[in-house]
Short mmCIF file of C-alpha atoms and ligand atoms in Angstrom, two decimals:
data_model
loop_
_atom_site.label_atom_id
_atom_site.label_comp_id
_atom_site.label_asym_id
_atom_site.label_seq_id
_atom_site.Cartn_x
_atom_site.Cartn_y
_atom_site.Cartn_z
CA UNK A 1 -25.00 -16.73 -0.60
CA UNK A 2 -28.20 -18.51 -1.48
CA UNK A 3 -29.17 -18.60 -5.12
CA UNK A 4 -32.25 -16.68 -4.77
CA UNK A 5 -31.25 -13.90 -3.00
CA UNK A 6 -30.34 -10.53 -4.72
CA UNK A 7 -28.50 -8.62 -2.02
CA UNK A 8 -24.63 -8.87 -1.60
CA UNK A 9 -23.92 -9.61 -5.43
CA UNK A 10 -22.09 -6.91 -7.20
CA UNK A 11 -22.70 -4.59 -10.67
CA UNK A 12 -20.87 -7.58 -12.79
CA UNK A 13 -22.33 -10.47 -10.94
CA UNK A 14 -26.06 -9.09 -11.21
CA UNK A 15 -25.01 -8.67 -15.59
CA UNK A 16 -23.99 -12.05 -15.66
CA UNK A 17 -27.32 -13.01 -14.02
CA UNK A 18 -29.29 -10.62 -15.84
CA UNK A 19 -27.75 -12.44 -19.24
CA UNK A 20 -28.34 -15.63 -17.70
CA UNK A 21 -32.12 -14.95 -17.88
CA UNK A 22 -32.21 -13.95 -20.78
CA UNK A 23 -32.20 -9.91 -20.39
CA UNK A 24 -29.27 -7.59 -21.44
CA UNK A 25 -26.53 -6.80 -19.31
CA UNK A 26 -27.76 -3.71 -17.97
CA UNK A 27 -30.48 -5.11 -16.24
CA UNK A 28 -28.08 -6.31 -14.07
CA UNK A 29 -26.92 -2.50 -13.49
CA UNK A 30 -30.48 -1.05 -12.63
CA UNK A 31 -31.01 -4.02 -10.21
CA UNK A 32 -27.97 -2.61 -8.45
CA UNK A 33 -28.91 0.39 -8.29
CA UNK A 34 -31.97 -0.14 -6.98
CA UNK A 35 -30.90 -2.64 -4.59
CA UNK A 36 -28.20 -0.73 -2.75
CA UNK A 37 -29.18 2.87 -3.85
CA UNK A 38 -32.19 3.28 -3.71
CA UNK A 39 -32.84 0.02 -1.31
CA UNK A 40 -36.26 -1.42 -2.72
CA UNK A 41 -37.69 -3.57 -0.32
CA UNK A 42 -38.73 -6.26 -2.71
CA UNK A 43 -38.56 -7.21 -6.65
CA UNK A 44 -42.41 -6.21 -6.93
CA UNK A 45 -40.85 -2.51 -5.88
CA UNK A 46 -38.11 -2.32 -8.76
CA UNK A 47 -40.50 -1.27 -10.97
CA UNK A 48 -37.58 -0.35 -13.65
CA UNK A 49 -37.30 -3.95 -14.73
CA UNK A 50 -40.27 -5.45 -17.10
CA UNK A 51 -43.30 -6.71 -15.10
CA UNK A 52 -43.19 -9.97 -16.74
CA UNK A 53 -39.56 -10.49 -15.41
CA UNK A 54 -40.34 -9.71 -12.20
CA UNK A 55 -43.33 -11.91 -12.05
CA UNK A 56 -41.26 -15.14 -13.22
CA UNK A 57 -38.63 -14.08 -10.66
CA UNK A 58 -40.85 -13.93 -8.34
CA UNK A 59 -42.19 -17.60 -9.97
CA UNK A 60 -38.75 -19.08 -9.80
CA UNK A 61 -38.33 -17.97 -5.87
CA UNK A 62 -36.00 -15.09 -5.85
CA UNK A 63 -36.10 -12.44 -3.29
CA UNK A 64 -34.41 -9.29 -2.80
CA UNK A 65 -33.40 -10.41 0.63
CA UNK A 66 -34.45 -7.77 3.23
CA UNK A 67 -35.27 -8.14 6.69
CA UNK A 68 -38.58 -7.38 7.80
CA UNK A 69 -38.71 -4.77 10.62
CA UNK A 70 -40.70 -5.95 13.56
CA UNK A 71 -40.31 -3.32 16.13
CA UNK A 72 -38.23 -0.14 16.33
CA UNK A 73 -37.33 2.15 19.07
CA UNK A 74 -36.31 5.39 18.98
CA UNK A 75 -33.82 7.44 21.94
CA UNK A 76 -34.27 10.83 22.81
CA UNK A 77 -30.70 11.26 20.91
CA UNK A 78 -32.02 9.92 17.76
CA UNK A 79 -30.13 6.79 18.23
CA UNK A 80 -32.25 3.71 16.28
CA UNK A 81 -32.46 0.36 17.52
CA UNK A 82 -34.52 -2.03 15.31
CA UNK A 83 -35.65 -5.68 16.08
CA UNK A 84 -35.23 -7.21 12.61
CA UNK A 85 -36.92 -10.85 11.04
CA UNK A 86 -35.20 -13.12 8.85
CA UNK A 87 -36.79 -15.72 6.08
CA UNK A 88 -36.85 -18.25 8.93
CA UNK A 89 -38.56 -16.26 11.58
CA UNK A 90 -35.62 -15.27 14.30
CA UNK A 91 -35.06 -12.21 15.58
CA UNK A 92 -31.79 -9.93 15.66
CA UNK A 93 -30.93 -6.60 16.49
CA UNK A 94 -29.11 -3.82 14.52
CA UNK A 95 -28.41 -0.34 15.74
CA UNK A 96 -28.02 2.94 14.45
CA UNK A 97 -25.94 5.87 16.15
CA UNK A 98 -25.91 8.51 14.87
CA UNK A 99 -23.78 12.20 15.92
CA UNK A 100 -23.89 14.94 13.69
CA UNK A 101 -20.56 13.81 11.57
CA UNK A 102 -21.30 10.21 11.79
CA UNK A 103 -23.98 7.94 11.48
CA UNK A 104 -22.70 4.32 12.90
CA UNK A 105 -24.41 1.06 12.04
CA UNK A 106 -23.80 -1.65 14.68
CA UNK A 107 -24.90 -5.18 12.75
CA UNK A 108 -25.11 -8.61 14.34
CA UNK A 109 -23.26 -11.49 12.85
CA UNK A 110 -24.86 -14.02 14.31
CA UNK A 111 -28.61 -15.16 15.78
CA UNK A 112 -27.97 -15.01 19.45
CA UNK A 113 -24.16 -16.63 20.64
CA UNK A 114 -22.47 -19.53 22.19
CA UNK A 115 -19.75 -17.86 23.54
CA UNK A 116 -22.23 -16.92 27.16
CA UNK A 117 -19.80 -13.50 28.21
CA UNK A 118 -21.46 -13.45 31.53
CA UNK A 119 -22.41 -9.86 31.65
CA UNK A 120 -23.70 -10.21 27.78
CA UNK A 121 -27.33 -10.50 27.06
CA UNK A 122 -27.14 -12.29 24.05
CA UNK A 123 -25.06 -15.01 25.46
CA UNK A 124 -27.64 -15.81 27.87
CA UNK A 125 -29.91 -17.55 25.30
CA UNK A 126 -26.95 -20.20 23.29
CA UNK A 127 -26.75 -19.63 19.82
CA UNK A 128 -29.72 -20.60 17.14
CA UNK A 129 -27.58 -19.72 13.43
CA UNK A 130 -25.32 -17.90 12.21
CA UNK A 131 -26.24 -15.23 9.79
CA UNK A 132 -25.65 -15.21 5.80
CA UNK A 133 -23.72 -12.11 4.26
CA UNK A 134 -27.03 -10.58 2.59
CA UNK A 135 -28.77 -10.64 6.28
CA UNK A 136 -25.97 -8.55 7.20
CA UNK A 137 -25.94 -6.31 4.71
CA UNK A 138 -29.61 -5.66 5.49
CA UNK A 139 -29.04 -4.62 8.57
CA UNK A 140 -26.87 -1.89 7.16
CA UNK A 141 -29.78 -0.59 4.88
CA UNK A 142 -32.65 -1.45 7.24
CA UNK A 143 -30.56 1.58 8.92
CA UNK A 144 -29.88 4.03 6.66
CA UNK A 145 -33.82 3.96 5.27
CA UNK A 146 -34.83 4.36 9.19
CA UNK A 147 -32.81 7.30 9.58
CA UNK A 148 -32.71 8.58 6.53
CA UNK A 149 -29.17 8.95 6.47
CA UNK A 150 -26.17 7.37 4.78
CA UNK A 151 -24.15 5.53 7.17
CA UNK A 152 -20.21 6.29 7.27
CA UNK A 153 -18.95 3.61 9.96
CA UNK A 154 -20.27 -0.30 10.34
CA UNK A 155 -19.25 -2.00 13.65
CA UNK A 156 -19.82 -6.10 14.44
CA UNK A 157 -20.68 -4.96 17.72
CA UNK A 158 -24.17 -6.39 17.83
CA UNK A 159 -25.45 -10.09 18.50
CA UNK A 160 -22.61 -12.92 18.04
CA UNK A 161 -19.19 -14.00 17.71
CA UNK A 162 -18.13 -13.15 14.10
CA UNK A 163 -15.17 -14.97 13.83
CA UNK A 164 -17.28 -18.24 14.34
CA UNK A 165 -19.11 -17.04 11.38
CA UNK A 166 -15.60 -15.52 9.55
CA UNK A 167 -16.08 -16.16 5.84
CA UNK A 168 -19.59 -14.57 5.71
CA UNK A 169 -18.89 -11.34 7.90
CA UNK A 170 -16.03 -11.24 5.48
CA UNK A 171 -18.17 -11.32 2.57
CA UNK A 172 -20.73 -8.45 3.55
CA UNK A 173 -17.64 -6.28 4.72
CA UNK A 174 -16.73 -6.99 0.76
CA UNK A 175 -20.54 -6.15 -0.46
CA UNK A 176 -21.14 -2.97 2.47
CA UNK A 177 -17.93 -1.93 0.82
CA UNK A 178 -18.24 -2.25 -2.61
CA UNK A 179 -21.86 -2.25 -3.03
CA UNK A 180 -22.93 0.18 -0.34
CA UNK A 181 -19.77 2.52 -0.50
CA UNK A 182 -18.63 2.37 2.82
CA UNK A 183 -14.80 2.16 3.08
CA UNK A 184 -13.21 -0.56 4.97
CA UNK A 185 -11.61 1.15 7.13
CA UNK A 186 -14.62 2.58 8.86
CA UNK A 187 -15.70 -0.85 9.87
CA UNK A 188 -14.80 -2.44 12.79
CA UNK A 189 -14.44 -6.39 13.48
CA UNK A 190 -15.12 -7.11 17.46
CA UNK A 191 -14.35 -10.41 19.13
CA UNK A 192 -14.05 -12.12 21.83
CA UNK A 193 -11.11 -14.05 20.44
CA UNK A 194 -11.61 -17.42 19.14
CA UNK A 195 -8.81 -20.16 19.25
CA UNK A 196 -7.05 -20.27 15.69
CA UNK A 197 -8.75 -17.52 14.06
CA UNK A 198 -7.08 -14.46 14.28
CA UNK A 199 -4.29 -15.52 11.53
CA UNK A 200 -6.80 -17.20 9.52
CA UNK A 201 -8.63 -13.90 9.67
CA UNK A 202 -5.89 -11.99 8.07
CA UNK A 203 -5.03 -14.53 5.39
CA UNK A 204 -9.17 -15.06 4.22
CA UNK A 205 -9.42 -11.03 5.00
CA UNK A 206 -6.45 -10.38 2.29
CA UNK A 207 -7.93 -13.49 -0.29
CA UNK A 208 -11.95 -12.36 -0.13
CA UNK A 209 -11.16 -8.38 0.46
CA UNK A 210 -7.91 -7.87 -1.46
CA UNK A 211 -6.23 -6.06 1.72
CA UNK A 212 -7.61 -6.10 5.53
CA UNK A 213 -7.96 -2.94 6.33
CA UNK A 214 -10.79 -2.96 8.88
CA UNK A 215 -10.11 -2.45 12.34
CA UNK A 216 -9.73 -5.76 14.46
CA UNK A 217 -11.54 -5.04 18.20
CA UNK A 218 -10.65 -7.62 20.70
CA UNK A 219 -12.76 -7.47 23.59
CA UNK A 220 -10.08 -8.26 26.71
CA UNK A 221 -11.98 -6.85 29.77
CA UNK A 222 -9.16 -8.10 31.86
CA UNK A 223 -5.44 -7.49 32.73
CA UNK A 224 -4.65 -11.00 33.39
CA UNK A 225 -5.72 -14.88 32.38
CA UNK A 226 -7.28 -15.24 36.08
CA UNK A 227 -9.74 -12.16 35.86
CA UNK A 228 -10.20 -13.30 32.15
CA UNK A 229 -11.82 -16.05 32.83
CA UNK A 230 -13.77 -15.06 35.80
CA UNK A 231 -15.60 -12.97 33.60
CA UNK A 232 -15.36 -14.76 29.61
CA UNK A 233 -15.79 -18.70 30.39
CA UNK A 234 -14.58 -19.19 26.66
CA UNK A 235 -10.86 -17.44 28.22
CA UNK A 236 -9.86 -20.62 30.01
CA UNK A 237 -9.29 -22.83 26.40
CA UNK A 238 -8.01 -19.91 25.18
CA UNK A 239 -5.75 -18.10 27.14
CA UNK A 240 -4.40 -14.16 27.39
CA UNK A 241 -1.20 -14.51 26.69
CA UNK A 242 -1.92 -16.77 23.45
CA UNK A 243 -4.39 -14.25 22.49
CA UNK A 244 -2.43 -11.50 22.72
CA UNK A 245 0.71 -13.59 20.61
CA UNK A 246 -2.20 -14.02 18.48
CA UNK A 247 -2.87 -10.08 17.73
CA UNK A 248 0.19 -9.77 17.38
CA UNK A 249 0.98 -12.15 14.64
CA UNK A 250 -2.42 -10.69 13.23
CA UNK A 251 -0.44 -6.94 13.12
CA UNK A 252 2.64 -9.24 11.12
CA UNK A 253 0.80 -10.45 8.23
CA UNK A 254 -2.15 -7.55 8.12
CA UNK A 255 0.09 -4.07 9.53
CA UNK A 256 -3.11 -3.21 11.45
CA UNK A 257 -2.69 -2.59 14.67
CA UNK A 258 -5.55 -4.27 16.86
CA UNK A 259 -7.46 -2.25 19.18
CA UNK A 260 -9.08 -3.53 22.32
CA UNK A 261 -12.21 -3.17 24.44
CA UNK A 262 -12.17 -3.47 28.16
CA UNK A 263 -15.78 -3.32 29.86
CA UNK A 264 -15.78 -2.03 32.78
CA UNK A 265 -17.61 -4.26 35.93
CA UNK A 266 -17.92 -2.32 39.31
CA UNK A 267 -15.88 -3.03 41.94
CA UNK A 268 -14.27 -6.19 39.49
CA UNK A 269 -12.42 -5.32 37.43
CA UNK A 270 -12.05 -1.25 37.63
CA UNK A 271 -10.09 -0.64 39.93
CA UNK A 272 -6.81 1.37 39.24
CA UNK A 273 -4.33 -2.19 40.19
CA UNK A 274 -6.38 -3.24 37.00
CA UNK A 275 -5.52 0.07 35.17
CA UNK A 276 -2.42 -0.18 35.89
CA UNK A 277 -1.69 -3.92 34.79
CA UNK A 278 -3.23 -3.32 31.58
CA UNK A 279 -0.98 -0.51 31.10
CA UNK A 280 2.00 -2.86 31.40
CA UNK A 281 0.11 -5.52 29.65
CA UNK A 282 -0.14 -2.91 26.53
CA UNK A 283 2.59 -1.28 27.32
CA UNK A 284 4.76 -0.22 23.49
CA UNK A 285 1.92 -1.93 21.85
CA UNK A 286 0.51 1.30 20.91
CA UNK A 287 -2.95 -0.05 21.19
CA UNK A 288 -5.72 2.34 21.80
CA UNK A 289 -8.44 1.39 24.27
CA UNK A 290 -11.75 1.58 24.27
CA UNK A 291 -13.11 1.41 27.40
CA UNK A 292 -16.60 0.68 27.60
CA UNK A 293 -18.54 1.08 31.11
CA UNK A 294 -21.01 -1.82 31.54
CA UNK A 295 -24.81 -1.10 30.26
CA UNK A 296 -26.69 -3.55 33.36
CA UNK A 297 -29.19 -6.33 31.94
CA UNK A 298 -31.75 -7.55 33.60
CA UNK A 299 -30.51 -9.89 35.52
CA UNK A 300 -27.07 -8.90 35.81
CA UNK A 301 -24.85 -9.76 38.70
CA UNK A 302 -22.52 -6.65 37.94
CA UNK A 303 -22.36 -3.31 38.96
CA UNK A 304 -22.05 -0.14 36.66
CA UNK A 305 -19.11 1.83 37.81
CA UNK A 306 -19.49 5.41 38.85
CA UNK A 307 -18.15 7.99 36.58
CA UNK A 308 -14.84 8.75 38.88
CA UNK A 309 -14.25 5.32 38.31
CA UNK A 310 -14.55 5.24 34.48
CA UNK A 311 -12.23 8.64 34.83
CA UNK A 312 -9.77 7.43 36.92
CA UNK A 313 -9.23 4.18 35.25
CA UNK A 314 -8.45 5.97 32.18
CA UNK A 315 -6.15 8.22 33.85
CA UNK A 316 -3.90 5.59 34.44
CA UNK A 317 -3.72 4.42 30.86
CA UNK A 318 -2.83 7.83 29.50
CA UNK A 319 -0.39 8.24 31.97
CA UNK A 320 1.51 5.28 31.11
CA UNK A 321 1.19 6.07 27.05
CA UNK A 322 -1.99 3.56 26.75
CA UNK A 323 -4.40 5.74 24.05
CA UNK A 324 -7.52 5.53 25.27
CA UNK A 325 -11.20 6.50 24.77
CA UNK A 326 -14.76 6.19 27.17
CA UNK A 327 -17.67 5.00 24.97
CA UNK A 328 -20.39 7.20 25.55
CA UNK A 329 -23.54 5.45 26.85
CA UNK A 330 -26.18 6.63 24.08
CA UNK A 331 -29.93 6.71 24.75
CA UNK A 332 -31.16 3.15 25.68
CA UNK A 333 -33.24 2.39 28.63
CA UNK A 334 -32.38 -0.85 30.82
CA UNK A 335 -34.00 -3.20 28.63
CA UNK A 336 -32.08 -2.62 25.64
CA UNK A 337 -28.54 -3.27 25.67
CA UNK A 338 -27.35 -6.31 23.48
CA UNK A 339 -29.71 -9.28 22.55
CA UNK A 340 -32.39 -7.54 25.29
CA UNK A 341 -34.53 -6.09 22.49
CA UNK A 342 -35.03 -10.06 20.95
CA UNK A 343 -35.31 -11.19 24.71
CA UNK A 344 -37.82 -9.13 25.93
CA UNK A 345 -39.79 -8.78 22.91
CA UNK A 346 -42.80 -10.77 23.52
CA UNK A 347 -43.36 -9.00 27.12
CA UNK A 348 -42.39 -5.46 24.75
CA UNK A 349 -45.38 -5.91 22.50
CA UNK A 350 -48.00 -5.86 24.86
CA UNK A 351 -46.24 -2.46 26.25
CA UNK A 352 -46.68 1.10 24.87
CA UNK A 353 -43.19 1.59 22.51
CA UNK A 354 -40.51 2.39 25.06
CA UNK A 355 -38.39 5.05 25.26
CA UNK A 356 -35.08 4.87 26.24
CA UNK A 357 -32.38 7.01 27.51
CA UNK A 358 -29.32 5.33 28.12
CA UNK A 359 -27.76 2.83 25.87
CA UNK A 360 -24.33 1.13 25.31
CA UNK A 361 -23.83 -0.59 21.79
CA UNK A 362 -23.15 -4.24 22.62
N1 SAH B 1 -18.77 -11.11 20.26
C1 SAH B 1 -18.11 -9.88 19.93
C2 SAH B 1 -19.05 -8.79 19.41
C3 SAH B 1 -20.35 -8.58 20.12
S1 SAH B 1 -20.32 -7.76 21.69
C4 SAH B 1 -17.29 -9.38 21.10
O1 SAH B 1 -17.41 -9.95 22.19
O2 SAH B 1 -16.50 -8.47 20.94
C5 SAH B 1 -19.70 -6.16 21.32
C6 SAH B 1 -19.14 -5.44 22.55
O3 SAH B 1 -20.18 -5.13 23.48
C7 SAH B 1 -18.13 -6.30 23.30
O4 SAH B 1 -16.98 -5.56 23.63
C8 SAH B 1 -18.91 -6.69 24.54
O5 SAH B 1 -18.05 -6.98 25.57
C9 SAH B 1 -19.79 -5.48 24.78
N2 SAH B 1 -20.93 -5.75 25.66
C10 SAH B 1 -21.73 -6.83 25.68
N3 SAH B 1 -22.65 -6.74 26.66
C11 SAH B 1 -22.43 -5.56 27.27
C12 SAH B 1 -23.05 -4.88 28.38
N4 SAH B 1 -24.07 -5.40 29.05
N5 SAH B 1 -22.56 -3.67 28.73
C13 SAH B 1 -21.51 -3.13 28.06
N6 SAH B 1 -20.90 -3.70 27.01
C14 SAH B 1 -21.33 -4.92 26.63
#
């Protein structure tokens, strides 16, 4: 956490800094609550602390730490999307989904990603940084002042690998938790799998959070190493069956059960031989599934699968005890699915704002 930035300490941490400066301790509790209540956009908003304070914080260089909104588009279903600017100028994305007993923010973790998933838009342009816990955290904000709304679910589903940026997504889940009052187990870690991380991530889970009780994601997309690969270059150093071990040993130390997400390609990996392997793949695993039917990019070399497809797929699972759920496509036009909003955002500002009607969080 830098040193100047206000977002992602907690009630006692922002007392001890309040007596640090010189102010009684319960400076320190009106700065939280209008940090993470009341989400003031900068210190020249809290207009509860003395004027004079503010204007030596402001001296001394410290900074609420939100993210400046640079462009925002709005679905037909009310779903959010917002193109977001950090201190240094880069773009990310965060999301906002909301249903009427839900509202679900989808955060990145990291500015763009190395990992290069071929049917991912973010991969496509390498990774540039990976983000700090308070730019995280302000994403989750950013999204509940947008919609006006209080969200009740966060999902790393956005741009980036977070288990190459571990410690820090760890740290907002602590601050979204504590400080914004979201429970942990409505959030939801996705990955791709990294090499080595997955019992790391249980051990620094249960030392930062206390207990891991998010839900673990892994993205597999494919019954088997060879498909794997085909589609995930970052599969071949890492293979199925150690990632799978890997889950498992994750369930040992944590007693969460990981869940997984298969995307669905058209005509590649769909078809019900696929089903069908996964199912024995999973089989007694008691896994649930979430299958998720690809959102096309741009220039995409897959297919979206028809809707029989999707169906029948999942058919298979449920009939060989594999839990399993469809994620809804929610109102995003082509040019939106994941890391297209910071991609085509140069061409998108000399457009009318876009709406969108068909979108797939990722
Ligand atoms: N790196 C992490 C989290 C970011 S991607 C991961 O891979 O899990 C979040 C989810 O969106 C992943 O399951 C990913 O496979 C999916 N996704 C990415 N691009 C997509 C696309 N074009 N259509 C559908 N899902 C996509």
């Amino acid at each position: 956490m830098p040193k100047n930035v206000l977002i992602g300490r907690s009630t006692k941490e922002l007392e001890e800094w309040a007596i640090s400066q010189g102010e009684p301790a319960f400076r320190g509790r009106q700065l939280h609550h209008w940090l993470y209540t009341k989400g003031a956009e900068n210190l020249e908003a809290i207009t509860v602390l003395p004027k004079a304070w503010r204007k030596s914080l402001l001296e001394d260089g410290y900074q609420v730490g939100r993210l400046k909104e640079i462009k925002r588009l709005v679905s037909l279903d009310s779903t959010i999307k917002l193109l977001l600017e950090t201190n240094d100028g880069l773009n990310i994305e965060s999301v906002g989904i909301p249903t009427d007993h839900r509202l679900t923010v989808c955060v990145s973790s990291q500015v763009g990603c190395p990992m290069a998933c071929s049917f991912c838009a973010t991969g496509k342009e390498g990774l540039l940084r990976s983000l700090d816990a308070y730019e995280i955290v302000s994403q989750v904000i950013s999204i509940r002042e947008v919609m006006g709304r209080r969200p009740s679910n966060v999902v790393f589903m956005g741009m980036g690998e977070p288990l190459l940026n571990m410690e820090q997504v760890l740290i907002a889940i602590r601050s979204i938790n504590r400080d914004l009052g979201i429970g942990q187990r409505r959030i939801t870690i996705s990955t791709v799998g990294v090499s080595n991380t997955l019992p790391t991530l249980a051990e620094q889970a249960i030392s930062i959070l206390g207990r891991a009780q998010f839900t673990l994601a892994v993205s597999l997309h494919a019954p088997n190493q060879e498909l794997r690969e085909k589609i995930i270059p970052t599969a071949r150093s890492y293979t199925f069956n150690s990632l799978l071990e890997d889950c498992k040993h994750y369930f040992s130390i944590t007693g969460r059960r990981v869940s997984f997400e298969y995307i669905l390609l058209g005509e590649l990996n769909d078809q019900p031989e696929h089903a069908n392997e996964l199912a024995q793949v999973l089989k007694g695993s008691q896994s649930h599934v979430n299958l998720i039917p690809y959102n096309p990019i741009a220039d995409g070399q897959f297919r979206r699968p028809s809707f029989n497809r999707v169906a029948d797929f999942r058919r298979i699972l449920e009939r060989n005890g594999i839990v399993s759920s469809i994620r809804s496509s929610r109102g995003l036009d082509k040019n939106a699915a994941c890391g297209q909003l910071r991609r085509d955002h140069s061409q998108m500002l000399t457009q009318p704002d876009v709406t969108y009607e068909d979108l797939t969080i990722g």
